[in-house]
Structure formats: C-alpha cells, structure tokens
Amino acid sequence: MNNTTLKAPACLLDKVRTHLEIIYPGQDTDKLTQKAISLFEPIHESLDDSCASATHLWSEKDIALLTYGNSLVEEENRPLRTLDRFLKKFTNNRFSIVHILPFFPYSSDDGFAVMDYYTVNPSLGDWEDIRKISERCRLMSDLVVNHTSSRSWWFENFKKGVHPGKDYYVTVDPQSDLSQVIRPRTTPLLREVATPDGPRHVWCTFGHDQVDLNFKNPDVLMEFLSIIRHYLDNGVQIFRLDAVAFLWKEVCTTCLHLGQTHKIIKLMRILIQAHNPRAIIITETNVPARENLSYFGIGDEAQVIYNFPLPPFLLNTMVTGNSKGITDWLKTMPDTMENTTCLNFIASHDGIGLRPVEDYFSRQEKTQLIDLMKAFGGKISTRALNDHKDNPYEINISLWDAMKGTVHCRENHYQIERFICAHTIMLGLKGIPAIYIHSLLGTENDYERRENLQSNRAVNRHIWNYPDLCAKLVNPDDHHHQVFFALCALVDKRKQQPAFHPDAGQITFNINRKIVAFQRRAAEAGKTQGLFCIHNITDQAVTIPRKDLPEQWQRAGVDLISEKTVQLDTGLSLAPYQSMWITVT
C-alpha cells in the first residue's frame, strides 16, 4: 500500500486496515483503507502516533434536548428557524446538545425512511439553518444506517439494475431459513420487487417502505463514510446510529448484534475521531440491557449508549410508588469504561420500550403497567416472535399523560409533582441527561395526529403552533408554563454541580420502597463534592429516621433544590414526590 498519498499516522492506517480485513476478507483492503481515510482528511493535528482517543468529551454542564425539526411551526418561517428562535428565546443555551431527529427528505416513519442523505428536507429549511443551530450547541444528527426509503434514488436504481444502488440492498431467497430473525415489527420481512434480472426479495426489517442496505458490499460502507464526512462539514458533532443492531445479515442467525456490525461501528469511530477528536457516536439499540452494553465494546466502540431500561423502570416506579425494581437494577449497573457513558432519558419520539426490561419485569408487572397506560390514552405497539403472536414491544404515550395517576389512584392532583420528581431522578443519575421537547413542554397525547397518520407513535409527536405555545409558556397558570420553568430551574442547578459529571461515582442506597436514593461524588482539581439525591416516589409524606440514612449523610446539609438547610441528624421528612439534592455543610 502506498502510504505516501495519505497524511495519516501509521497506527491509524493499521487500525483501519485491520478492521476492514475482518469485515471484508478477500477484498482489496489496502484500496479500501486508502479510500476510507481519504474521506476524512485532513486528519486532526492532535492525533499523534499513539492514536489516543479524545478525553473530556462531556461534563456536568452537558444536557441534551431531543426534538423534531418541525416540533414547532409558525406561518412564513422555516421550522428550523423557528426552532432556533425557541432555543434562543426560551432555553437560553441551557441545552449544550440538541438532537434534531431526521431532517432529510423522507417517505414515511416521520423521517426514518430517508430518500436523500445529502439534502435537508426543504419543508424544514436548508444546511445553512442546520449550521446556524450547530453554532449554538453540539448538534446531534441521526445516521439512518440500516435502511433507506423505498423511494430513494438508490432503490430506484436497484429496481432498474443500474449503479449506484444495483447491489446496495439485501436480497434473499424466500425459501431460506429466516426463523431465527429478531425484529420489532409484525409486517412480512421480505418484499418482492421486479428487476431486470427477474423478481428479487428484499429484506425489510422495519416495513416495506424501509429497505435494508447490504453492508456486505463495501461500496455501501464507503457511501456512508462519505455521508458522515458531509455531516461533519455541516456542523454535526454527535452521530446517533439508528437501529444499528440490525445492520449485518446472515441467514440462519438472529441478524442482531453480529460481529461485523460491531466492527463497522468501531471503524466509524476511528475515522470520525481522526477528523474531529470531540465527535461522538451514540448507538440506538432498544434491546435487553446486557445486549445494549455490548455496544461500548472494550471502550473502542460507541462512546455513548441509550440507557433504554431507564424509561420503563422509572415510569413503573412512579406509578406504583415502589422503588424496589429500579433500586435493584441501579445496583447492578456496571461502572462505565473511560470515555464511555449512558444517555439517560425518560421519553423520546419513540415509545417506552418493554424489551429492555424483559429480564426484570414479571408478566404481572408488565400487564399492570400496560393496562394503566391504556387507561391514560396510551397505545401498545407489538412485534412478531416465533410464537406467531403479537407481543407488546413499546408503550406509546406522552410522558405527561403517563404520569396522570398511579395504580392506586387512576388520576389525582399530583401530576406535576410526579412528573417533575421523575425528571429529578433522571437528571441526577450517572450519565448525560436528555429531555424530549414534549416532556419539557408538558405536551399531552395527540390523538388527532395518531388517527391521521395511523401510527401509534404519533400520539407523542405533536406539532406545536409556535405562537400558541408562546402564549402558554408566559401564562403562570398553565401547566405547560409550570412544567417548563420547573425543569429549566432543575437543569440550571444541575449544571453547577461537579458531582453530576457523567463520570462521577454513583452509589445506590436501599432505604425503603417509597424512596429512590443514591449518592454522586466527584473529585476534580483538588476539590471533592458529594451529593445525596433522595426522592419520595409516593403521594404520601415520608419520614426517614436518622438510623435509616447512610452513615455519611446523618448530619446537617443544604438541599440545593430548595436552597434550605436540612437537619439530617434528626432524620428526614419528604413531602409527596419531593426531591432533595443534599450537600453536607
């Protein structure tokens, strides 16, 4: 291989070549290495021969906002510009990370059936609008890597038998043994398509408008490396790899978490960080917890993974008033490796997944939660298993309505307190917190949108008229105002505490089943801060005797939330759904 044409450290060349040799045995990996690295030139000047990963990728000041490009709309303005106005006027740079969900031309699935990866959907704005938002924050973008729209020009070329696209998609003999394939949908896996070579059966993990790409063809990988570079050039710093667990296909396997998938993610990380050492990969893998953790690799894969068990655990905790499940789970969470962490969230554009807690929830617990969410207007999405039954996969509901009541009292007047308590727990946990825009705004279920789109997920994808929203946010009597400013106040306080650094230590305490309690502790630059985070998850006042508090938290402290002194030496009393972040004086 002629290395003189590439201005890259030898160790970078070796790492890229090694991964490509494993992914594509028998291919000209020297040529592939040359092409891959050339896409990311110039290589960052700080990348020396040690090829060390970047450090200090996040801090306690990092909090993400998750939103669609058109969650807020107004007449005579592009939605992306309206979003930028909202970020400037209302959030005032509180959110250091903004995830704009797929902002490309699409045919279905609210953006996740991408027709053109290189273009911003003109109904939202253009790349200039994207770059402007990226100047305000670290911009997260989806890399919809598993599939494209059936209306993409690549798939049109596939159907015509021309390049590029002719061999970009997974095709399979319908008589093949596909019984082990795991997928989150009930639609048929294969779709028959007419081509110049006769009928072909393409693979569709998520539905017939979303056709799976064939990464066994190295041209597909190179195409996506080019897309990644395009995003980097337009201000993207964080790449959310959507549905990446399904990437590589092998007949007679589950086609989930295969080794080549992990190698491709590692390769992407190496190349992205070679160009921008502060860029980050986040994997979106809504699977059981142990499988999800595998995407850290050995510290050489995704820097961040979605903490998918947290939403169902936290929701169930708040509506049952019982902390045993979440406390036991938090105690089992392994320490993260250097330069890795979790993205903590309670709600997102998708539903509250049930797969991540398959190993934790009993059938009775799951049924009780599902029935309650149905009573609060939620919908249940299902997936097909080998038992040929539709099995619950996720709960589709706005988080505001999900917190309407409890299993003991279907509706009560503690909805705001319960909602804020859940977020206070999430904001205190180890990792980077992320708040969905409709949680930030206290948005209700959107039944009309759900019916119009015939999609369960649409119930939690409301589109706000921006002037109407502004009127609600300035009205102190409106619950949208109350939720928004309560969450903003918590965000402001959190960002000032070194103990909430994503890498800071965490110890979970088992005090009683009405309480969620944990300690966060950070030591930096000779300064140590410890915080005792304690939350009453019931609608009854709770008093904790001094003897039941952790020994190190049995003397007077200051609650950073209320800014009041707390006499821990005499025990601790908490009002319904009250939270405290206590630092000992």
XYZ file of C-alpha atoms in Angstrom, residues 90-388:
299
model
C -36.741 30.224 25.948
C -33.961 27.733 26.616
C -31.192 30.347 26.674
C -28.433 27.844 25.874
C -29.403 25.542 28.758
C -29.047 22.578 26.428
C -25.492 22.052 25.253
C -26.614 19.247 22.926
C -29.562 19.435 20.534
C -30.669 16.317 18.714
C -32.674 17.186 15.623
C -34.395 13.998 14.527
C -34.050 13.093 10.822
C -34.176 16.332 8.885
C -33.842 14.800 5.420
C -36.394 14.171 2.652
C -38.348 11.051 3.621
C -41.327 8.941 2.598
C -42.586 7.579 5.948
C -41.854 6.902 9.636
C -41.504 10.617 10.431
C -38.112 10.865 8.793
C -36.594 7.418 9.301
C -37.295 6.321 5.722
C -34.639 8.584 4.175
C -34.813 9.385 0.473
C -31.669 11.564 0.230
C -28.966 11.685 2.910
C -27.219 14.706 1.425
C -30.183 17.111 1.448
C -32.141 18.886 4.171
C -35.883 18.453 3.781
C -36.869 21.746 2.111
C -40.076 21.835 4.183
C -37.810 22.293 7.242
C -35.045 24.524 5.901
C -31.570 24.004 4.480
C -27.991 23.287 5.541
C -27.477 26.940 6.451
C -30.232 26.567 9.067
C -28.604 23.393 10.375
C -25.198 25.083 10.617
C -26.723 28.053 12.446
C -28.158 25.778 15.145
C -24.822 23.942 15.349
C -23.165 27.244 16.292
C -25.438 27.397 19.343
C -24.828 23.841 20.608
C -23.289 20.472 19.859
C -25.561 19.163 17.145
C -26.679 15.520 17.133
C -27.914 14.006 13.887
C -29.336 10.622 13.035
C -27.361 8.381 10.743
C -30.122 6.096 9.499
C -27.692 3.392 8.613
C -29.745 0.179 8.405
C -32.164 1.049 5.605
C -33.343 3.642 3.115
C -36.727 4.656 1.804
C -38.121 2.517 -0.996
C -38.435 5.840 -2.842
C -34.753 6.730 -2.526
C -32.832 7.108 -5.756
C -30.574 4.240 -4.709
C -33.575 1.899 -4.569
C -34.936 3.273 -7.824
C -31.583 2.345 -9.357
C -31.804 -1.098 -7.742
C -35.122 -1.702 -9.471
C -33.603 -0.532 -12.778
C -30.471 -2.622 -12.301
C -28.065 0.327 -12.539
C -25.353 1.782 -10.288
C -25.194 3.187 -7.676
C -27.831 1.090 -5.984
C -27.918 -2.060 -8.107
C -26.275 -4.115 -5.355
C -26.892 -1.831 -2.372
C -29.737 -3.852 -0.816
C -30.085 -7.179 0.973
C -31.810 -9.800 -1.165
C -32.587 -13.335 -0.067
C -34.221 -16.499 -1.329
C -37.680 -16.608 0.315
C -37.112 -20.333 0.968
C -34.159 -19.529 3.240
C -34.393 -20.328 6.944
C -35.262 -16.960 8.468
C -36.956 -18.373 11.560
C -34.328 -17.008 13.958
C -34.508 -13.401 12.757
C -35.374 -10.948 15.528
C -37.174 -7.754 14.580
C -39.515 -5.207 16.186
C -42.352 -5.397 13.662
C -45.230 -7.675 12.643
C -45.130 -6.964 8.879
C -43.674 -9.576 6.473
C -39.885 -9.496 6.437
C -39.460 -9.826 2.673
C -40.847 -7.742 -0.173
C -40.880 -8.934 -3.763
C -39.546 -6.402 -6.281
C -39.342 -6.602 -10.081
C -35.837 -6.028 -11.513
C -34.220 -6.530 -14.948
C -32.837 -9.806 -13.545
C -36.296 -11.013 -12.528
C -38.153 -10.807 -9.229
C -35.970 -10.255 -6.157
C -36.941 -10.422 -2.499
C -35.548 -7.520 -0.493
C -35.147 -7.501 3.285
C -37.323 -5.040 5.239
C -36.688 -5.147 8.990
C -38.996 -2.212 9.747
C -41.572 -2.339 6.970
C -41.819 -2.409 3.204
C -41.061 1.283 2.764
C -37.744 0.832 4.600
C -35.428 -1.470 2.660
C -32.323 -2.830 4.369
C -28.905 -1.962 2.998
C -26.317 -4.577 2.076
C -23.165 -3.766 4.037
C -21.530 -6.898 2.656
C -20.927 -4.639 -0.323
C -18.031 -2.333 0.711
C -19.379 0.358 -1.624
C -22.302 0.803 0.800
C -19.920 1.371 3.700
C -17.874 3.869 1.672
C -21.074 5.680 0.730
C -21.924 6.099 4.411
C -18.433 7.241 5.289
C -18.895 9.953 2.665
C -22.253 10.885 4.244
C -20.619 11.110 7.674
C -17.975 13.481 6.335
C -20.707 15.609 4.770
C -22.437 15.874 8.147
C -19.187 16.775 9.893
C -18.644 19.572 7.377
C -22.106 20.921 8.154
C -21.738 21.144 11.926
C -22.745 17.699 13.187
C -20.629 16.570 16.138
C -22.699 13.689 17.512
C -23.861 10.768 15.379
C -26.851 8.738 16.526
C -26.632 5.379 14.757
C -30.276 4.485 14.300
C -31.281 0.804 14.509
C -27.635 -0.156 14.059
C -28.024 -3.500 15.862
C -29.718 -4.947 12.741
C -27.016 -3.830 10.304
C -25.355 -7.102 9.214
C -27.435 -10.004 7.903
C -26.602 -13.716 7.913
C -29.224 -16.351 7.094
C -29.835 -18.862 9.932
C -28.943 -16.292 12.606
C -30.867 -13.691 14.592
C -29.279 -10.983 12.385
C -28.912 -8.949 15.576
C -25.618 -7.738 17.136
C -23.489 -9.687 14.668
C -19.709 -9.269 14.883
C -19.409 -7.326 11.635
C -21.888 -4.757 12.970
C -19.636 -4.065 15.955
C -16.568 -3.835 13.693
C -18.265 -1.287 11.432
C -19.148 0.910 14.420
C -15.549 0.720 15.663
C -14.279 1.663 12.217
C -16.650 4.636 12.040
C -15.478 5.839 15.445
C -11.802 5.651 14.457
C -12.359 7.674 11.296
C -14.732 10.248 12.809
C -12.395 10.975 15.711
C -9.382 11.131 13.410
C -11.035 14.117 11.761
C -12.727 15.594 14.861
C -11.482 14.198 18.206
C -14.517 15.631 20.058
C -17.083 13.982 17.817
C -19.168 11.243 19.429
C -21.030 8.116 18.342
C -24.247 7.168 20.152
C -25.838 3.811 19.401
C -29.616 3.450 19.408
C -30.186 -0.197 20.334
C -33.543 -0.782 22.018
C -32.720 -4.266 23.287
C -32.308 -6.035 26.644
C -29.854 -4.272 28.941
C -26.967 -6.743 28.694
C -27.087 -6.667 24.889
C -27.183 -2.875 24.909
C -23.997 -2.646 26.997
C -22.094 -4.632 24.349
C -22.008 -1.517 22.156
C -19.340 0.009 24.374
C -17.036 -2.723 23.062
C -13.887 -2.590 25.160
C -14.033 1.177 25.200
C -13.396 1.296 21.457
C -16.927 1.350 20.058
C -19.740 3.784 20.901
C -18.772 6.429 23.432
C -22.423 6.710 24.473
C -25.331 4.262 24.502
C -29.002 4.982 25.139
C -29.971 3.853 28.641
C -33.093 2.084 27.385
C -34.080 0.314 30.627
C -34.432 3.645 32.438
C -37.759 4.844 30.900
C -39.805 1.720 31.736
C -38.145 1.353 35.143
C -38.728 4.983 36.076
C -42.297 5.075 34.754
C -43.183 1.900 36.640
C -41.567 3.279 39.792
C -43.602 6.479 39.691
C -46.980 4.855 39.012
C -46.561 2.037 41.546
C -44.862 4.039 44.283
C -42.451 1.139 44.683
C -38.713 1.646 44.209
C -37.530 -1.947 44.611
C -37.194 -2.665 40.894
C -35.274 0.462 39.944
C -33.098 0.290 43.065
C -32.124 -3.330 42.401
C -31.396 -2.513 38.761
C -29.287 0.561 39.572
C -27.218 -1.531 41.966
C -26.362 -3.927 39.141
C -25.285 -1.235 36.677
C -21.596 -1.788 35.883
C -19.100 1.049 36.046
C -18.539 2.552 32.630
C -15.137 2.432 30.997
C -13.039 5.524 30.375
C -14.605 7.838 27.789
C -17.917 5.961 27.788
C -21.243 6.857 29.370
C -25.016 6.465 29.014
C -27.599 8.844 27.603
C -30.311 8.957 30.263
C -33.863 9.767 29.208
C -37.456 9.037 30.213
C -39.248 9.840 26.955
C -38.360 10.170 23.305
C -40.004 10.357 19.883
C -40.484 6.587 20.104
C -42.455 4.742 22.739
C -41.366 3.479 26.129
C -39.695 0.212 25.195
C -40.524 -3.008 27.026
C -37.762 -5.192 25.581
C -35.032 -3.655 27.779
C -36.811 -4.877 30.918
C -37.702 -8.366 29.690
C -35.297 -9.843 32.235
C -36.591 -7.656 35.077
C -40.376 -7.220 34.898
C -42.683 -10.095 35.744
C -45.617 -10.755 33.434
C -47.919 -9.319 36.092
C -45.877 -6.115 36.406
C -45.819 -5.646 32.648
C -49.554 -6.286 32.298
C -50.381 -3.882 35.135
C -48.272 -1.121 33.547
C -49.739 -1.680 30.079
C -53.316 -1.629 31.385
C -52.702 1.614 33.268
C -51.140 3.318 30.257
C -54.102 2.270 28.126
C -56.383 3.886 30.698
C -54.354 7.095 30.289
C -54.844 7.082 26.494
C -51.716 5.180 25.533
C -51.368 2.713 22.677
C -49.354 -0.510 22.611
C -47.134 -1.428 19.656
C -46.284 -5.084 19.118
C -43.694 -7.246 17.421
C -43.812 -10.741 15.976
C -41.998 -13.636 17.632
C -41.700 -17.268 16.635
C -44.889 -17.965 18.595
C -46.715 -16.082 15.778
